[in-house]
Amino acid sequence: MGGVGCAAMKPILAALLLSLCLSAVHAAETITLPVKRTAYEKVWKAALLDKLRADKIGNVFDEQRLTFGRADIVTEKEVYEIDRYDKFHQGIGQTLHYSMVLKKPAVLALMLDKTKIDPAKTAFIEKLCKHYKIRLVLLKAEEKEDK
């Protein structure tokens, strides 16, 4: 490559590198659970509880009652709200409430319970969670659905 070509490539490479770095920072963690995609929320929650306890992150509590609400999962360091993918608005509000009351960082765990997940919608949810300082976890079903 000549000098002109290299000079023209530098801004493009810098932008690409920045984009890759930012996407890595914003990317949600994905946890695969041994559930069916169509399972009830309580089944997903039980599977996540089992996973967190197996990870030995300390005490993990199921459903803690609070003033005007109930947190789905509370650990020594975080408070979790579990919701269906399409109910992310509700999940964000609930996790902010529980985080404020318990004075712990918020985690929104969204169940990927649809056959098609919209990448643009997921990016928007990630942006909202970043804005509100909520850790986003995407829960994926391990089992294939019966046909």
PDB file of N, CA and C in Angstrom, residues 66-104:
ATOM      1  N   LEU A  66     -40.161  -6.413  49.843  1.00  0.00           N
ATOM      2  CA  LEU A  66     -39.747  -5.045  50.113  1.00  0.00           C
ATOM      3  C   LEU A  66     -40.987  -4.179  50.228  1.00  0.00           C
ATOM      4  N   THR A  67     -40.821  -2.949  50.671  1.00  0.00           N
ATOM      5  CA  THR A  67     -41.934  -2.018  50.670  1.00  0.00           C
ATOM      6  C   THR A  67     -42.356  -1.792  49.222  1.00  0.00           C
ATOM      7  N   PHE A  68     -43.573  -2.074  48.916  1.00  0.00           N
ATOM      8  CA  PHE A  68     -44.155  -1.889  47.589  1.00  0.00           C
ATOM      9  C   PHE A  68     -43.542  -2.786  46.515  1.00  0.00           C
ATOM     10  N   GLY A  69     -43.058  -3.957  46.883  1.00  0.00           N
ATOM     11  CA  GLY A  69     -42.515  -4.837  45.853  1.00  0.00           C
ATOM     12  C   GLY A  69     -41.894  -6.104  46.402  1.00  0.00           C
ATOM     13  N   ARG A  70     -41.314  -6.875  45.471  1.00  0.00           N
ATOM     14  CA  ARG A  70     -40.674  -8.144  45.811  1.00  0.00           C
ATOM     15  C   ARG A  70     -39.559  -8.392  44.801  1.00  0.00           C
ATOM     16  N   ALA A  71     -38.334  -8.435  45.296  1.00  0.00           N
ATOM     17  CA  ALA A  71     -37.187  -8.697  44.422  1.00  0.00           C
ATOM     18  C   ALA A  71     -37.131 -10.197  44.118  1.00  0.00           C
ATOM     19  N   ASP A  72     -36.871 -10.547  42.867  1.00  0.00           N
ATOM     20  CA  ASP A  72     -36.843 -11.958  42.475  1.00  0.00           C
ATOM     21  C   ASP A  72     -35.694 -12.720  43.118  1.00  0.00           C
ATOM     22  N   ILE A  73     -34.477 -12.186  43.000  1.00  0.00           N
ATOM     23  CA  ILE A  73     -33.289 -12.832  43.566  1.00  0.00           C
ATOM     24  C   ILE A  73     -32.415 -11.744  44.177  1.00  0.00           C
ATOM     25  N   VAL A  74     -31.900 -12.021  45.369  1.00  0.00           N
ATOM     26  CA  VAL A  74     -30.989 -11.094  46.023  1.00  0.00           C
ATOM     27  C   VAL A  74     -29.741 -11.870  46.429  1.00  0.00           C
ATOM     28  N   THR A  75     -28.579 -11.353  46.044  1.00  0.00           N
ATOM     29  CA  THR A  75     -27.307 -11.946  46.466  1.00  0.00           C
ATOM     30  C   THR A  75     -26.652 -10.970  47.445  1.00  0.00           C
ATOM     31  N   GLU A  76     -25.483 -11.336  47.929  1.00  0.00           N
ATOM     32  CA  GLU A  76     -24.781 -10.450  48.852  1.00  0.00           C
ATOM     33  C   GLU A  76     -24.413  -9.130  48.188  1.00  0.00           C
ATOM     34  N   LYS A  77     -24.256  -9.151  46.858  1.00  0.00           N
ATOM     35  CA  LYS A  77     -23.773  -7.960  46.162  1.00  0.00           C
ATOM     36  C   LYS A  77     -24.770  -7.320  45.206  1.00  0.00           C
ATOM     37  N   GLU A  78     -25.807  -8.051  44.744  1.00  0.00           N
ATOM     38  CA  GLU A  78     -26.690  -7.533  43.692  1.00  0.00           C
ATOM     39  C   GLU A  78     -28.139  -7.932  43.946  1.00  0.00           C
ATOM     40  N   VAL A  79     -29.032  -7.227  43.236  1.00  0.00           N
ATOM     41  CA  VAL A  79     -30.454  -7.562  43.253  1.00  0.00           C
ATOM     42  C   VAL A  79     -30.899  -7.800  41.810  1.00  0.00           C
ATOM     43  N   TYR A  80     -31.607  -8.926  41.587  1.00  0.00           N
ATOM     44  CA  TYR A  80     -32.005  -9.356  40.251  1.00  0.00           C
ATOM     45  C   TYR A  80     -33.507  -9.225  40.067  1.00  0.00           C
ATOM     46  N   GLU A  81     -33.872  -8.744  38.894  1.00  0.00           N
ATOM     47  CA  GLU A  81     -35.259  -8.795  38.428  1.00  0.00           C
ATOM     48  C   GLU A  81     -35.258  -9.641  37.172  1.00  0.00           C
ATOM     49  N   ILE A  82     -36.128 -10.651  37.127  1.00  0.00           N
ATOM     50  CA  ILE A  82     -36.239 -11.537  35.969  1.00  0.00           C
ATOM     51  C   ILE A  82     -37.546 -11.199  35.260  1.00  0.00           C
ATOM     52  N   ASP A  83     -37.449 -11.001  33.950  1.00  0.00           N
ATOM     53  CA  ASP A  83     -38.638 -10.704  33.160  1.00  0.00           C
ATOM     54  C   ASP A  83     -38.493 -11.263  31.759  1.00  0.00           C
ATOM     55  N   ARG A  84     -39.626 -11.372  31.095  1.00  0.00           N
ATOM     56  CA  ARG A  84     -39.626 -11.791  29.696  1.00  0.00           C
ATOM     57  C   ARG A  84     -39.026 -10.662  28.851  1.00  0.00           C
ATOM     58  N   TYR A  85     -38.431 -11.033  27.752  1.00  0.00           N
ATOM     59  CA  TYR A  85     -37.748 -10.103  26.854  1.00  0.00           C
ATOM     60  C   TYR A  85     -38.631  -8.900  26.509  1.00  0.00           C
ATOM     61  N   ASP A  86     -39.888  -9.136  26.186  1.00  0.00           N
ATOM     62  CA  ASP A  86     -40.789  -8.054  25.783  1.00  0.00           C
ATOM     63  C   ASP A  86     -41.241  -7.170  26.942  1.00  0.00           C
ATOM     64  N   LYS A  87     -40.939  -7.577  28.182  1.00  0.00           N
ATOM     65  CA  LYS A  87     -41.338  -6.791  29.351  1.00  0.00           C
ATOM     66  C   LYS A  87     -40.150  -6.031  29.951  1.00  0.00           C
ATOM     67  N   PHE A  88     -39.178  -5.697  29.097  1.00  0.00           N
ATOM     68  CA  PHE A  88     -37.970  -5.047  29.601  1.00  0.00           C
ATOM     69  C   PHE A  88     -38.250  -3.713  30.276  1.00  0.00           C
ATOM     70  N   HIS A  89     -39.286  -2.978  29.801  1.00  0.00           N
ATOM     71  CA  HIS A  89     -39.614  -1.692  30.430  1.00  0.00           C
ATOM     72  C   HIS A  89     -39.966  -1.887  31.902  1.00  0.00           C
ATOM     73  N   GLN A  90     -40.833  -2.847  32.167  1.00  0.00           N
ATOM     74  CA  GLN A  90     -41.223  -3.136  33.546  1.00  0.00           C
ATOM     75  C   GLN A  90     -40.019  -3.588  34.359  1.00  0.00           C
ATOM     76  N   GLY A  91     -39.214  -4.448  33.759  1.00  0.00           N
ATOM     77  CA  GLY A  91     -38.043  -4.972  34.452  1.00  0.00           C
ATOM     78  C   GLY A  91     -37.076  -3.877  34.869  1.00  0.00           C
ATOM     79  N   ILE A  92     -36.864  -2.903  33.997  1.00  0.00           N
ATOM     80  CA  ILE A  92     -35.961  -1.793  34.319  1.00  0.00           C
ATOM     81  C   ILE A  92     -36.497  -1.013  35.517  1.00  0.00           C
ATOM     82  N   GLY A  93     -37.780  -0.693  35.495  1.00  0.00           N
ATOM     83  CA  GLY A  93     -38.370   0.049  36.614  1.00  0.00           C
ATOM     84  C   GLY A  93     -38.286  -0.712  37.925  1.00  0.00           C
ATOM     85  N   GLN A  94     -38.610  -2.001  37.876  1.00  0.00           N
ATOM     86  CA  GLN A  94     -38.578  -2.807  39.097  1.00  0.00           C
ATOM     87  C   GLN A  94     -37.159  -2.935  39.649  1.00  0.00           C
ATOM     88  N   THR A  95     -36.196  -3.193  38.770  1.00  0.00           N
ATOM     89  CA  THR A  95     -34.836  -3.389  39.269  1.00  0.00           C
ATOM     90  C   THR A  95     -34.265  -2.087  39.839  1.00  0.00           C
ATOM     91  N   LEU A  96     -34.636  -0.938  39.268  1.00  0.00           N
ATOM     92  CA  LEU A  96     -34.190   0.338  39.838  1.00  0.00           C
ATOM     93  C   LEU A  96     -34.794   0.552  41.227  1.00  0.00           C
ATOM     94  N   HIS A  97     -36.061   0.206  41.380  1.00  0.00           N
ATOM     95  CA  HIS A  97     -36.750   0.308  42.680  1.00  0.00           C
ATOM     96  C   HIS A  97     -36.029  -0.555  43.712  1.00  0.00           C
ATOM     97  N   TYR A  98     -35.823  -1.827  43.386  1.00  0.00           N
ATOM     98  CA  TYR A  98     -35.220  -2.758  44.340  1.00  0.00           C
ATOM     99  C   TYR A  98     -33.776  -2.382  44.655  1.00  0.00           C
ATOM    100  N   SER A  99     -33.061  -1.891  43.657  1.00  0.00           N
ATOM    101  CA  SER A  99     -31.681  -1.466  43.851  1.00  0.00           C
ATOM    102  C   SER A  99     -31.608  -0.299  44.833  1.00  0.00           C
ATOM    103  N   MET A 100     -32.517   0.658  44.688  1.00  0.00           N
ATOM    104  CA  MET A 100     -32.539   1.807  45.575  1.00  0.00           C
ATOM    105  C   MET A 100     -32.866   1.383  47.013  1.00  0.00           C
ATOM    106  N   VAL A 101     -33.881   0.538  47.176  1.00  0.00           N
ATOM    107  CA  VAL A 101     -34.305   0.121  48.508  1.00  0.00           C
ATOM    108  C   VAL A 101     -33.230  -0.719  49.200  1.00  0.00           C
ATOM    109  N   LEU A 102     -32.624  -1.645  48.476  1.00  0.00           N
ATOM    110  CA  LEU A 102     -31.637  -2.551  49.078  1.00  0.00           C
ATOM    111  C   LEU A 102     -30.213  -2.003  49.048  1.00  0.00           C
ATOM    112  N   LYS A 103     -30.019  -0.883  48.334  1.00  0.00           N
ATOM    113  CA  LYS A 103     -28.696  -0.270  48.212  1.00  0.00           C
ATOM    114  C   LYS A 103     -27.670  -1.256  47.648  1.00  0.00           C
ATOM    115  N   LYS A 104     -28.109  -1.944  46.570  1.00  0.00           N
ATOM    116  CA  LYS A 104     -27.257  -2.901  45.862  1.00  0.00           C
ATOM    117  C   LYS A 104     -27.374  -2.641  44.367  1.00  0.00           C
TER     118      LYS A 104
END
